[in-house]
Amino acid sequence: MAKDVWGSLLRGARARYAFVSKTLVILGEPGSGKSTLVRQLAGSADARASVPKESSGPLGFGFLELNEDPHAEERLRTGVYTVHSADASVTATLPYAFPPVEMAADATAVAALRRLRESLFVIALDASQPWAMVPQLVAWLALLQRLVAQAHASGCHTDADTVRAAMRAHIEELVGSSSETHLTDNLGVPLVFVLTKADAAEALVAEQRMTEAQWDYLQQALRTVALRFGAAIFATTQSRAPSYNGVRAFIRHRLYADAELPGVSIPACDLEPVTADVSRLCILPGWDSWAKIEAVHESFSCAAWSEAFSRDLAHPGPGAQAEGPPTASQMARDRVPAPEYDTEDEVPSIDVPPYETFLETLPMPSGEASDAPRLSIDTLRAPVRNALGPSMHASTLDMPAVGRAMEEQAKELPGPADPGTPGRVSKRTDDVRSPSVTTPKQTEVLHSFFQSLLKKPASPGSAPHTPSARLQQRARRRKEEGGI
């Protein structure tokens, strides 16, 4: 019987590098800061440099280690899946992040519920585009709602209400029981809302593109949704690196607090809540309440917003509910509208015509139009001859080529007649130094240059074909000494 070599190798590797497998899922639209968030969650600069690059495709995959102690025996290696868009063609691959995957009757993939509960979902919201935060949040939560519902409907023996009740009990155990947590409608999976590029909040207010009242409204809306689904809220920015430490601590505690890991201690997540500044938001699940949220502005109603969000989840997508009470997306769009496109700042587009069209518009050269050849692409690409031969694009003009070109340019000119032979024409053999009157001007310059190179350089201070000044001085000195 053949030995299972590969199986033994894998079991040995598993024994040497044992770790508890957890899953972190990053959801966000393109440009929302997902890759930066993953790198910063790795921890130190050395750890960020060792984070492997995510695989290409609609469902990117990588991993990071969330160990607080780098010398710990057990490695908290966490798989990281990244969903780059809420488009249906991309999100269809999300169930494959939770094996074992089952196939439904309609040939759609169904995720494993147990792996879903062992995962943590992070929704990245770009604070530099606050008008798009609520619609994106609706789209991602509607997707997770369908994902969890399909997992429950695939024949799982655990009832969905039981899972939600366990989720509520777990959150209340983390932060202490509260009578106003409103977690009855949670999804049964841990959630985190991360406002990336949080420094854009101050910039938008300084540029008068948004007001502080609009940011307060968005903060109250996010806190109401987070309270309903048992999610944590964090604000991060690259200009403030410690802002990522709270997200990392919460993720590590939420994933591995209940895991039995010998030799590994998971520190408690005792972060201080921050609600006064939207760029530094830090709210743990279960800490908030409707009374605290409505205290920011009394005009905001958590009950009305929660009902509008329920209508939005029931009919996600723009224009899905044209009549009836407004949805959360419509309410957010009325309070925080998207900036109108300024036509004055629009850069005019320049249409570049094809080469053939451009050449046809060129003016004809002087002379008869019928005799002049028209320009074309083939004409431009063909080697062009000039006074010295082919163009530099076709071949180089080395020394032999220059010599041959000059010989072609040299023509016989009438010279002085020899005695006794009137009318005899002499060939240009020894009078090459005088340029021809028919030679172009460029040829004269090049001709003179090469002839100067052929001459013997004369010594400075002396005339050509004469002894140098130093030899003349020596001769005069000898004559004077001989005369004495």
Short mmCIF file of C-alpha atoms in Angstrom, two decimals:
data_model
loop_
_atom_site.label_atom_id
_atom_site.label_comp_id
_atom_site.label_asym_id
_atom_site.label_seq_id
_atom_site.Cartn_x
_atom_site.Cartn_y
_atom_site.Cartn_z
CA MET A 1 0.00 0.00 0.00
CA ALA A 2 1.44 3.35 -1.02
CA LYS A 3 2.40 5.73 1.74
CA ASP A 4 0.47 8.97 1.97
CA VAL A 5 3.49 11.27 1.61
CA TRP A 6 1.56 14.48 1.04
CA GLY A 7 -0.80 13.77 3.91
CA SER A 8 2.06 13.20 6.34
CA LEU A 9 3.77 16.40 5.22
CA LEU A 10 0.61 18.43 5.73
CA ARG A 11 -0.02 16.92 9.13
CA GLY A 12 3.55 17.66 10.15
CA ALA A 13 3.27 21.26 9.00
CA ARG A 14 0.00 21.59 10.88
CA ALA A 15 1.66 20.29 14.04
CA ARG A 16 4.59 22.73 13.73
CA TYR A 17 2.52 25.78 12.78
CA ALA A 18 -0.72 25.20 14.66
CA PHE A 19 -3.12 28.12 14.78
CA VAL A 20 -6.81 28.76 15.26
CA SER A 21 -8.32 29.81 11.95
CA LYS A 22 -10.59 32.85 12.03
CA THR A 23 -11.84 34.98 9.17
CA LEU A 24 -11.91 38.73 8.71
CA VAL A 25 -14.02 40.06 5.82
CA ILE A 26 -13.43 43.63 4.59
CA LEU A 27 -16.31 45.11 2.60
CA GLY A 28 -16.04 48.42 0.78
CA GLU A 29 -16.35 50.21 -2.51
CA PRO A 30 -13.27 50.94 -4.67
CA GLY A 31 -11.08 53.64 -3.13
CA SER A 32 -12.62 53.38 0.34
CA GLY A 33 -9.28 52.54 2.02
CA LYS A 34 -9.59 48.77 2.44
CA SER A 35 -5.96 47.94 1.55
CA THR A 36 -4.62 50.64 3.88
CA LEU A 37 -6.81 49.32 6.68
CA VAL A 38 -5.49 45.76 6.25
CA ARG A 39 -1.86 46.93 6.28
CA GLN A 40 -2.39 49.00 9.41
CA LEU A 41 -4.13 46.13 11.20
CA ALA A 42 -0.94 44.08 10.83
CA GLY A 43 0.60 46.10 13.69
CA SER A 44 4.25 47.18 13.61
CA ALA A 45 6.12 48.42 10.55
CA ASP A 46 7.92 45.06 10.20
CA ALA A 47 4.61 43.21 10.37
CA ARG A 48 3.07 45.51 7.77
CA ALA A 49 5.98 44.85 5.43
CA SER A 50 5.47 41.08 5.78
CA VAL A 51 1.74 41.17 5.01
CA PRO A 52 1.33 39.20 1.79
CA LYS A 53 -0.21 40.88 -1.18
CA GLU A 54 -3.83 40.03 -1.74
CA SER A 55 -4.61 37.65 -4.53
CA SER A 56 -6.17 39.13 -7.61
CA GLY A 57 -9.79 38.53 -8.48
CA PRO A 58 -13.20 39.62 -7.23
CA LEU A 59 -12.56 38.05 -3.81
CA GLY A 60 -9.08 39.03 -2.63
CA PHE A 61 -7.40 36.92 0.05
CA GLY A 62 -4.47 37.46 2.37
CA PHE A 63 -3.71 36.92 6.05
CA LEU A 64 -2.30 38.74 9.05
CA GLU A 65 -1.26 37.82 12.58
CA LEU A 66 -3.00 39.55 15.47
CA ASN A 67 -0.62 38.44 18.21
CA GLU A 68 0.14 41.03 20.84
CA ASP A 69 3.25 39.06 21.85
CA PRO A 70 5.44 38.23 18.82
CA HIS A 71 7.04 35.33 20.75
CA ALA A 72 3.78 33.60 21.60
CA GLU A 73 3.60 29.86 20.93
CA GLU A 74 0.18 30.02 19.28
CA ARG A 75 -0.12 32.22 16.22
CA LEU A 76 -3.31 34.23 15.79
CA ARG A 77 -3.13 33.94 12.04
CA THR A 78 -6.33 35.39 10.59
CA GLY A 79 -7.48 35.02 7.02
CA VAL A 80 -8.53 38.30 5.41
CA TYR A 81 -11.01 38.35 2.53
CA THR A 82 -11.62 41.61 0.67
CA VAL A 83 -14.73 42.30 -1.38
CA HIS A 84 -13.95 45.23 -3.66
CA SER A 85 -17.46 46.18 -4.75
CA ALA A 86 -21.13 45.63 -3.92
CA ASP A 87 -21.80 44.67 -7.52
CA ALA A 88 -23.64 41.35 -7.87
CA SER A 89 -20.90 39.85 -10.05
CA VAL A 90 -18.38 40.44 -7.23
CA THR A 91 -20.49 39.59 -4.20
CA ALA A 92 -21.52 36.25 -5.76
CA THR A 93 -18.07 34.95 -4.74
CA LEU A 94 -18.45 35.92 -1.07
CA PRO A 95 -19.91 32.56 0.12
CA TYR A 96 -16.66 30.86 -0.90
CA ALA A 97 -14.93 32.64 1.97
CA PHE A 98 -16.82 30.37 4.40
CA PRO A 99 -16.23 26.73 3.48
CA PRO A 100 -17.73 24.17 3.33
CA VAL A 101 -19.87 25.79 0.66
CA GLU A 102 -23.17 24.22 -0.40
CA MET A 103 -25.07 24.77 -3.62
CA ALA A 104 -28.73 25.74 -3.50
CA ALA A 105 -31.39 24.56 -5.92
CA ASP A 106 -30.96 27.70 -8.02
CA ALA A 107 -27.20 26.98 -8.39
CA THR A 108 -26.20 29.78 -6.01
CA ALA A 109 -23.46 29.26 -3.46
CA VAL A 110 -24.47 29.04 0.20
CA ALA A 111 -21.96 29.79 2.96
CA ALA A 112 -21.47 27.62 6.01
CA LEU A 113 -23.25 29.15 9.01
CA ARG A 114 -20.63 27.95 11.50
CA ARG A 115 -17.85 29.70 9.61
CA LEU A 116 -20.01 32.81 9.32
CA ARG A 117 -20.28 33.02 13.11
CA GLU A 118 -16.50 32.60 13.41
CA SER A 119 -15.95 35.58 11.12
CA LEU A 120 -16.01 39.33 11.64
CA PHE A 121 -17.31 41.71 8.98
CA VAL A 122 -15.77 45.16 8.57
CA ILE A 123 -17.63 47.69 6.41
CA ALA A 124 -15.31 50.48 5.23
CA LEU A 125 -17.06 53.82 4.65
CA ASP A 126 -15.14 56.62 2.93
CA ALA A 127 -15.48 59.80 5.01
CA SER A 128 -14.23 61.91 2.10
CA GLN A 129 -17.56 61.11 0.37
CA PRO A 130 -20.08 61.34 3.24
CA TRP A 131 -23.09 61.66 0.92
CA ALA A 132 -22.49 58.05 -0.21
CA MET A 133 -22.06 56.48 3.24
CA VAL A 134 -25.71 55.65 3.98
CA PRO A 135 -26.53 54.11 0.56
CA GLN A 136 -23.37 52.00 0.75
CA LEU A 137 -24.20 50.90 4.27
CA VAL A 138 -27.68 49.85 3.14
CA ALA A 139 -26.25 47.84 0.23
CA TRP A 140 -23.68 45.98 2.38
CA LEU A 141 -26.10 45.19 5.22
CA ALA A 142 -28.73 43.96 2.75
CA LEU A 143 -26.07 41.66 1.28
CA LEU A 144 -25.13 40.27 4.70
CA GLN A 145 -28.78 39.82 5.57
CA ARG A 146 -29.31 37.65 2.48
CA LEU A 147 -26.07 35.76 3.14
CA VAL A 148 -27.07 34.81 6.69
CA ALA A 149 -30.66 34.02 5.70
CA GLN A 150 -29.52 31.64 2.96
CA ALA A 151 -27.18 29.90 5.41
CA HIS A 152 -30.08 29.35 7.84
CA ALA A 153 -32.38 28.12 5.07
CA SER A 154 -29.88 25.56 3.76
CA GLY A 155 -30.88 22.93 6.32
CA CYS A 156 -29.11 24.22 9.41
CA HIS A 157 -30.50 22.83 12.65
CA THR A 158 -29.96 26.12 14.52
CA ASP A 159 -32.88 28.52 14.48
CA ALA A 160 -32.15 32.09 13.37
CA ASP A 161 -33.90 33.60 16.39
CA THR A 162 -31.74 31.48 18.68
CA VAL A 163 -28.60 32.76 16.98
CA ARG A 164 -29.72 36.39 17.31
CA ALA A 165 -30.55 35.88 20.96
CA ALA A 166 -27.10 34.42 21.54
CA MET A 167 -25.59 37.41 19.77
CA ARG A 168 -27.50 39.81 22.00
CA ALA A 169 -26.43 37.95 25.13
CA HIS A 170 -22.81 37.94 24.03
CA ILE A 171 -22.74 41.68 23.36
CA GLU A 172 -24.45 42.50 26.64
CA GLU A 173 -21.90 40.32 28.38
CA LEU A 174 -19.06 42.29 26.79
CA VAL A 175 -20.25 45.75 27.86
CA GLY A 176 -22.78 45.01 30.60
CA SER A 177 -26.50 44.61 30.28
CA SER A 178 -28.52 47.57 29.09
CA SER A 179 -32.27 48.00 28.77
CA GLU A 180 -32.00 50.18 25.66
CA THR A 181 -29.59 48.24 23.47
CA HIS A 182 -32.22 47.41 20.82
CA LEU A 183 -30.34 44.37 19.51
CA THR A 184 -33.41 42.29 18.67
CA ASP A 185 -32.82 42.69 14.92
CA ASN A 186 -29.12 41.83 14.77
CA LEU A 187 -27.79 39.47 12.10
CA GLY A 188 -26.10 37.08 14.49
CA VAL A 189 -22.62 37.91 13.13
CA PRO A 190 -20.17 40.51 14.53
CA LEU A 191 -19.95 43.79 12.64
CA VAL A 192 -17.61 46.80 12.61
CA PHE A 193 -18.21 50.12 10.82
CA VAL A 194 -14.93 51.90 10.01
CA LEU A 195 -14.93 55.51 8.80
CA THR A 196 -11.74 55.66 6.78
CA LYS A 197 -10.03 58.96 5.87
CA ALA A 198 -11.64 60.55 8.91
CA ASP A 199 -9.48 63.67 8.60
CA ALA A 200 -11.63 64.58 5.56
CA ALA A 201 -14.42 65.58 7.97
CA GLU A 202 -12.48 68.60 9.19
CA ALA A 203 -11.31 69.40 5.67
CA LEU A 204 -14.86 69.40 4.27
CA VAL A 205 -16.03 71.70 7.03
CA ALA A 206 -13.07 74.03 6.52
CA GLU A 207 -13.79 74.17 2.78
CA GLN A 208 -17.46 74.92 3.57
CA ARG A 209 -18.59 71.92 1.55
CA MET A 210 -20.33 70.51 4.64
CA THR A 211 -21.49 71.85 7.96
CA GLU A 212 -20.99 70.47 11.42
CA ALA A 213 -24.75 69.93 11.69
CA GLN A 214 -24.64 67.62 8.66
CA TRP A 215 -21.82 65.61 10.21
CA ASP A 216 -23.77 65.35 13.46
CA TYR A 217 -26.74 64.03 11.50
CA LEU A 218 -24.61 61.35 9.82
CA GLN A 219 -23.07 60.41 13.17
CA GLN A 220 -26.51 59.94 14.73
CA ALA A 221 -27.66 57.87 11.75
CA LEU A 222 -24.62 55.56 11.88
CA ARG A 223 -24.90 55.14 15.63
CA THR A 224 -28.58 54.20 15.31
CA VAL A 225 -27.81 51.53 12.71
CA ALA A 226 -24.80 50.25 14.66
CA LEU A 227 -26.90 49.96 17.82
CA ARG A 228 -29.56 48.00 15.97
CA PHE A 229 -27.12 45.47 14.49
CA GLY A 230 -24.71 45.30 17.42
CA ALA A 231 -21.82 46.87 15.47
CA ALA A 232 -18.82 48.82 16.67
CA ILE A 233 -17.86 52.16 15.11
CA PHE A 234 -14.31 53.41 14.62
CA ALA A 235 -12.81 56.34 12.73
CA THR A 236 -9.33 55.93 11.26
CA THR A 237 -6.90 58.08 9.34
CA GLN A 238 -3.32 57.64 8.15
CA SER A 239 -2.30 60.97 9.67
CA ARG A 240 -3.09 59.51 13.11
CA ALA A 241 -1.59 56.01 13.23
CA PRO A 242 -2.86 55.17 16.78
CA SER A 243 -6.41 55.36 15.41
CA TYR A 244 -5.91 51.84 14.01
CA ASN A 245 -4.91 50.39 17.38
CA GLY A 246 -8.48 50.41 18.68
CA VAL A 247 -9.77 48.56 15.61
CA ARG A 248 -7.00 45.97 15.94
CA ALA A 249 -7.65 45.45 19.67
CA PHE A 250 -11.39 45.05 19.16
CA ILE A 251 -10.99 42.58 16.28
CA ARG A 252 -8.51 40.47 18.25
CA HIS A 253 -10.73 40.40 21.32
CA ARG A 254 -13.92 39.74 19.34
CA LEU A 255 -12.47 36.81 17.38
CA TYR A 256 -10.23 35.10 19.94
CA ALA A 257 -11.65 35.97 23.38
CA ASP A 258 -13.59 32.70 23.57
CA ALA A 259 -10.95 30.53 21.87
CA GLU A 260 -8.94 28.12 24.00
CA LEU A 261 -5.36 29.03 23.20
CA PRO A 262 -2.68 27.61 25.51
CA GLY A 263 0.03 30.12 26.30
CA VAL A 264 -1.84 33.05 24.70
CA SER A 265 -3.64 35.71 26.71
CA ILE A 266 -6.08 37.98 24.91
CA PRO A 267 -6.19 41.41 26.60
CA ALA A 268 -9.56 42.93 27.33
CA CYS A 269 -10.86 45.60 24.99
CA ASP A 270 -11.36 48.52 27.39
CA LEU A 271 -11.48 51.41 24.92
CA GLU A 272 -12.96 54.73 25.99
CA PRO A 273 -15.97 55.75 23.87
CA VAL A 274 -15.59 58.99 21.88
CA THR A 275 -18.65 60.70 20.38
CA ALA A 276 -17.85 64.42 20.52
CA ASP A 277 -15.63 64.39 17.42
CA VAL A 278 -16.74 62.50 14.30
CA SER A 279 -13.12 62.16 13.14
CA ARG A 280 -12.28 60.23 16.35
CA LEU A 281 -15.40 58.10 16.78
CA CYS A 282 -14.97 55.03 18.95
CA ILE A 283 -18.14 53.24 20.08
CA LEU A 284 -18.21 49.62 21.26
CA PRO A 285 -21.26 47.39 20.72
CA GLY A 286 -24.00 47.78 23.30
CA TRP A 287 -22.61 50.95 24.91
CA ASP A 288 -24.87 53.31 23.01
CA SER A 289 -28.57 54.01 23.49
CA TRP A 290 -31.29 56.03 21.81
CA ALA A 291 -31.18 58.60 24.60
CA LYS A 292 -27.44 59.20 24.08
CA ILE A 293 -27.87 59.47 20.30
CA GLU A 294 -30.80 61.91 20.45
CA ALA A 295 -28.91 64.07 22.95
CA VAL A 296 -26.63 65.31 20.14
CA HIS A 297 -29.60 66.98 18.39
CA GLU A 298 -33.11 66.61 19.73
CA SER A 299 -34.57 66.97 16.24
CA PHE A 300 -33.19 63.53 15.33
CA SER A 301 -35.55 60.60 15.97
CA CYS A 302 -33.92 57.19 16.34
CA ALA A 303 -37.27 55.43 15.98
CA ALA A 304 -38.08 57.19 12.71
CA TRP A 305 -34.62 56.53 11.33
CA SER A 306 -34.73 52.84 12.33
CA GLU A 307 -38.08 52.40 10.57
CA ALA A 308 -36.75 54.16 7.46
CA PHE A 309 -33.72 51.87 7.48
CA SER A 310 -35.98 48.82 7.68
CA ARG A 311 -37.82 50.03 4.57
CA ASP A 312 -34.50 50.52 2.84
CA LEU A 313 -33.36 46.97 3.65
CA ALA A 314 -36.66 45.57 2.40
CA HIS A 315 -36.20 47.34 -0.96
CA PRO A 316 -32.48 48.03 -1.44
CA GLY A 317 -31.33 49.93 -4.49
CA PRO A 318 -31.99 53.42 -5.88
CA GLY A 319 -35.56 54.08 -6.92
CA ALA A 320 -36.85 50.77 -5.52
CA GLN A 321 -39.56 52.51 -3.50
CA ALA A 322 -40.82 55.58 -5.34
CA GLU A 323 -43.97 56.04 -3.23
CA GLY A 324 -44.72 55.83 0.46
CA PRO A 325 -42.68 56.97 3.48
CA PRO A 326 -39.07 57.96 2.76
CA THR A 327 -36.28 55.46 3.14
CA ALA A 328 -33.02 56.01 4.99
CA SER A 329 -31.16 56.69 1.75
CA GLN A 330 -33.70 59.35 0.75
CA MET A 331 -33.56 61.01 4.16
CA ALA A 332 -29.75 61.08 4.08
CA ARG A 333 -29.76 62.44 0.54
CA ASP A 334 -32.06 65.28 1.58
CA ARG A 335 -29.88 66.27 4.54
CA VAL A 336 -26.46 65.60 2.97
CA PRO A 337 -26.85 66.00 -0.81
CA ALA A 338 -24.06 65.12 -3.17
CA PRO A 339 -22.17 68.18 -4.45
CA GLU A 340 -23.28 69.43 -7.82
CA TYR A 341 -20.78 69.17 -10.62
CA ASP A 342 -19.33 72.60 -11.40
CA THR A 343 -19.29 73.10 -15.16
CA GLU A 344 -16.82 75.98 -14.85
CA ASP A 345 -14.18 73.63 -13.49
CA GLU A 346 -14.77 71.14 -16.27
CA VAL A 347 -11.71 70.52 -18.39
CA PRO A 348 -12.70 70.70 -22.05
CA SER A 349 -12.14 67.47 -23.88
CA ILE A 350 -9.99 67.52 -27.00
CA ASP A 351 -10.92 65.19 -29.82
CA VAL A 352 -7.85 63.99 -31.68
CA PRO A 353 -8.73 63.13 -35.29
CA PRO A 354 -7.23 60.09 -37.03
CA TYR A 355 -3.97 60.53 -38.94
CA GLU A 356 -5.67 60.14 -42.29
CA THR A 357 -8.19 62.89 -41.50
CA PHE A 358 -5.47 65.18 -40.20
CA LEU A 359 -3.30 64.73 -43.29
CA GLU A 360 -6.20 65.49 -45.59
CA THR A 361 -6.67 68.86 -43.90
CA LEU A 362 -3.06 69.95 -44.49
CA PRO A 363 -2.62 72.66 -47.18
CA MET A 364 -1.24 71.63 -50.53
CA PRO A 365 2.34 72.70 -51.38
CA SER A 366 2.96 75.52 -53.82
CA GLY A 367 2.75 74.68 -57.50
CA GLU A 368 0.26 72.70 -59.45
CA ALA A 369 -2.06 70.87 -57.11
CA SER A 370 -2.49 68.01 -59.55
CA ASP A 371 1.25 67.35 -59.76
CA ALA A 372 1.98 67.62 -56.03
CA PRO A 373 1.82 64.30 -54.20
CA ARG A 374 -0.59 64.08 -51.29
CA LEU A 375 0.68 63.12 -47.86
CA SER A 376 -0.29 59.79 -46.39
CA ILE A 377 0.68 57.46 -43.61
CA ASP A 378 2.87 55.43 -45.96
CA THR A 379 4.63 58.61 -47.08
CA LEU A 380 5.47 59.55 -43.51
CA ARG A 381 6.67 56.08 -42.62
CA ALA A 382 8.86 55.76 -45.74
CA PRO A 383 12.55 56.79 -45.49
CA VAL A 384 12.99 60.42 -46.50
CA ARG A 385 16.05 61.39 -48.53
CA ASN A 386 17.82 64.66 -48.00
CA ALA A 387 20.95 66.25 -49.39
CA LEU A 388 23.21 63.66 -47.80
CA GLY A 389 21.16 60.52 -48.41
CA PRO A 390 18.53 58.65 -46.37
CA SER A 391 16.98 60.16 -43.29
CA MET A 392 18.45 59.52 -39.87
CA HIS A 393 15.34 57.44 -39.11
CA ALA A 394 16.32 54.96 -41.80
CA SER A 395 20.08 54.65 -41.33
CA THR A 396 22.96 56.40 -39.60
CA LEU A 397 25.43 58.64 -41.41
CA ASP A 398 28.79 57.17 -40.51
CA MET A 399 32.09 58.31 -42.09
CA PRO A 400 31.97 56.03 -45.16
CA ALA A 401 28.39 57.01 -45.82
CA VAL A 402 29.30 60.69 -45.66
CA GLY A 403 32.16 60.12 -48.08
CA ARG A 404 29.93 58.33 -50.55
CA ALA A 405 27.31 61.03 -50.27
CA MET A 406 29.87 63.74 -50.96
CA GLU A 407 31.19 61.85 -53.97
CA GLU A 408 27.66 61.66 -55.34
CA GLN A 409 27.24 65.39 -54.83
CA ALA A 410 30.53 66.25 -56.56
CA LYS A 411 29.98 67.02 -60.20
CA GLU A 412 32.26 67.88 -63.06
CA LEU A 413 32.72 71.59 -63.53
CA PRO A 414 34.40 73.37 -66.51
CA GLY A 415 38.01 74.20 -65.61
CA PRO A 416 40.84 76.08 -67.37
CA ALA A 417 41.82 74.60 -70.75
CA ASP A 418 45.27 73.03 -71.11
CA PRO A 419 47.70 74.71 -73.51
CA GLY A 420 47.14 73.47 -77.01
CA THR A 421 43.86 71.78 -76.26
CA PRO A 422 41.22 74.48 -76.22
CA GLY A 423 37.89 73.62 -74.71
CA ARG A 424 39.27 70.62 -72.73
CA VAL A 425 37.52 70.06 -69.47
CA SER A 426 39.47 68.88 -66.42
CA LYS A 427 37.93 66.63 -63.80
CA ARG A 428 37.64 67.61 -60.13
CA THR A 429 40.48 65.63 -58.70
CA ASP A 430 42.78 67.98 -56.83
CA ASP A 431 40.41 70.88 -56.29
CA VAL A 432 38.12 69.10 -53.90
CA ARG A 433 38.56 71.76 -51.23
CA SER A 434 36.57 74.36 -53.12
CA PRO A 435 32.89 73.60 -52.76
CA SER A 436 30.66 73.42 -55.76
CA VAL A 437 28.24 76.18 -56.40
CA THR A 438 25.54 73.57 -56.83
CA THR A 439 26.24 71.88 -53.47
CA PRO A 440 23.63 72.75 -50.85
CA LYS A 441 24.62 74.91 -47.92
CA GLN A 442 24.52 72.00 -45.42
CA THR A 443 26.94 70.09 -47.62
CA GLU A 444 29.39 73.02 -47.70
CA VAL A 445 29.52 73.19 -43.94
CA LEU A 446 29.97 69.45 -43.55
CA HIS A 447 32.49 69.38 -46.38
CA SER A 448 34.62 72.12 -44.79
CA PHE A 449 34.47 70.38 -41.43
CA PHE A 450 35.82 67.07 -42.74
CA GLN A 451 38.50 68.81 -44.83
CA SER A 452 39.72 70.63 -41.73
CA LEU A 453 40.09 67.28 -39.99
CA LEU A 454 42.28 65.98 -42.82
CA LYS A 455 44.72 68.91 -42.54
CA LYS A 456 47.76 68.62 -40.32
CA PRO A 457 47.23 70.83 -37.30
CA ALA A 458 49.62 73.70 -37.17
CA SER A 459 51.52 74.69 -34.06
CA PRO A 460 50.15 77.70 -32.22
CA GLY A 461 51.87 80.96 -33.08
CA SER A 462 53.27 79.72 -36.37
CA ALA A 463 52.06 79.85 -39.98
CA PRO A 464 51.30 76.70 -41.99
CA HIS A 465 54.20 74.91 -43.74
CA THR A 466 56.79 76.96 -41.69
CA PRO A 467 59.04 75.92 -38.78
CA SER A 468 57.68 76.58 -35.37
CA ALA A 469 58.64 79.73 -33.45
CA ARG A 470 60.82 77.72 -31.05
CA LEU A 471 62.98 76.34 -33.91
CA GLN A 472 63.40 79.82 -35.37
CA GLN A 473 64.62 81.18 -32.00
CA ARG A 474 67.18 78.37 -31.70
CA ALA A 475 68.50 79.08 -35.23
CA ARG A 476 68.93 82.79 -34.47
CA ARG A 477 70.71 81.98 -31.19
CA ARG A 478 73.23 79.72 -33.01
CA LYS A 479 73.96 82.42 -35.60
CA GLU A 480 74.59 85.01 -32.92
CA GLU A 481 76.93 82.68 -31.02
CA GLY A 482 78.83 81.80 -34.21
CA GLY A 483 79.22 85.49 -35.11
CA ILE A 484 80.71 86.21 -31.71
#
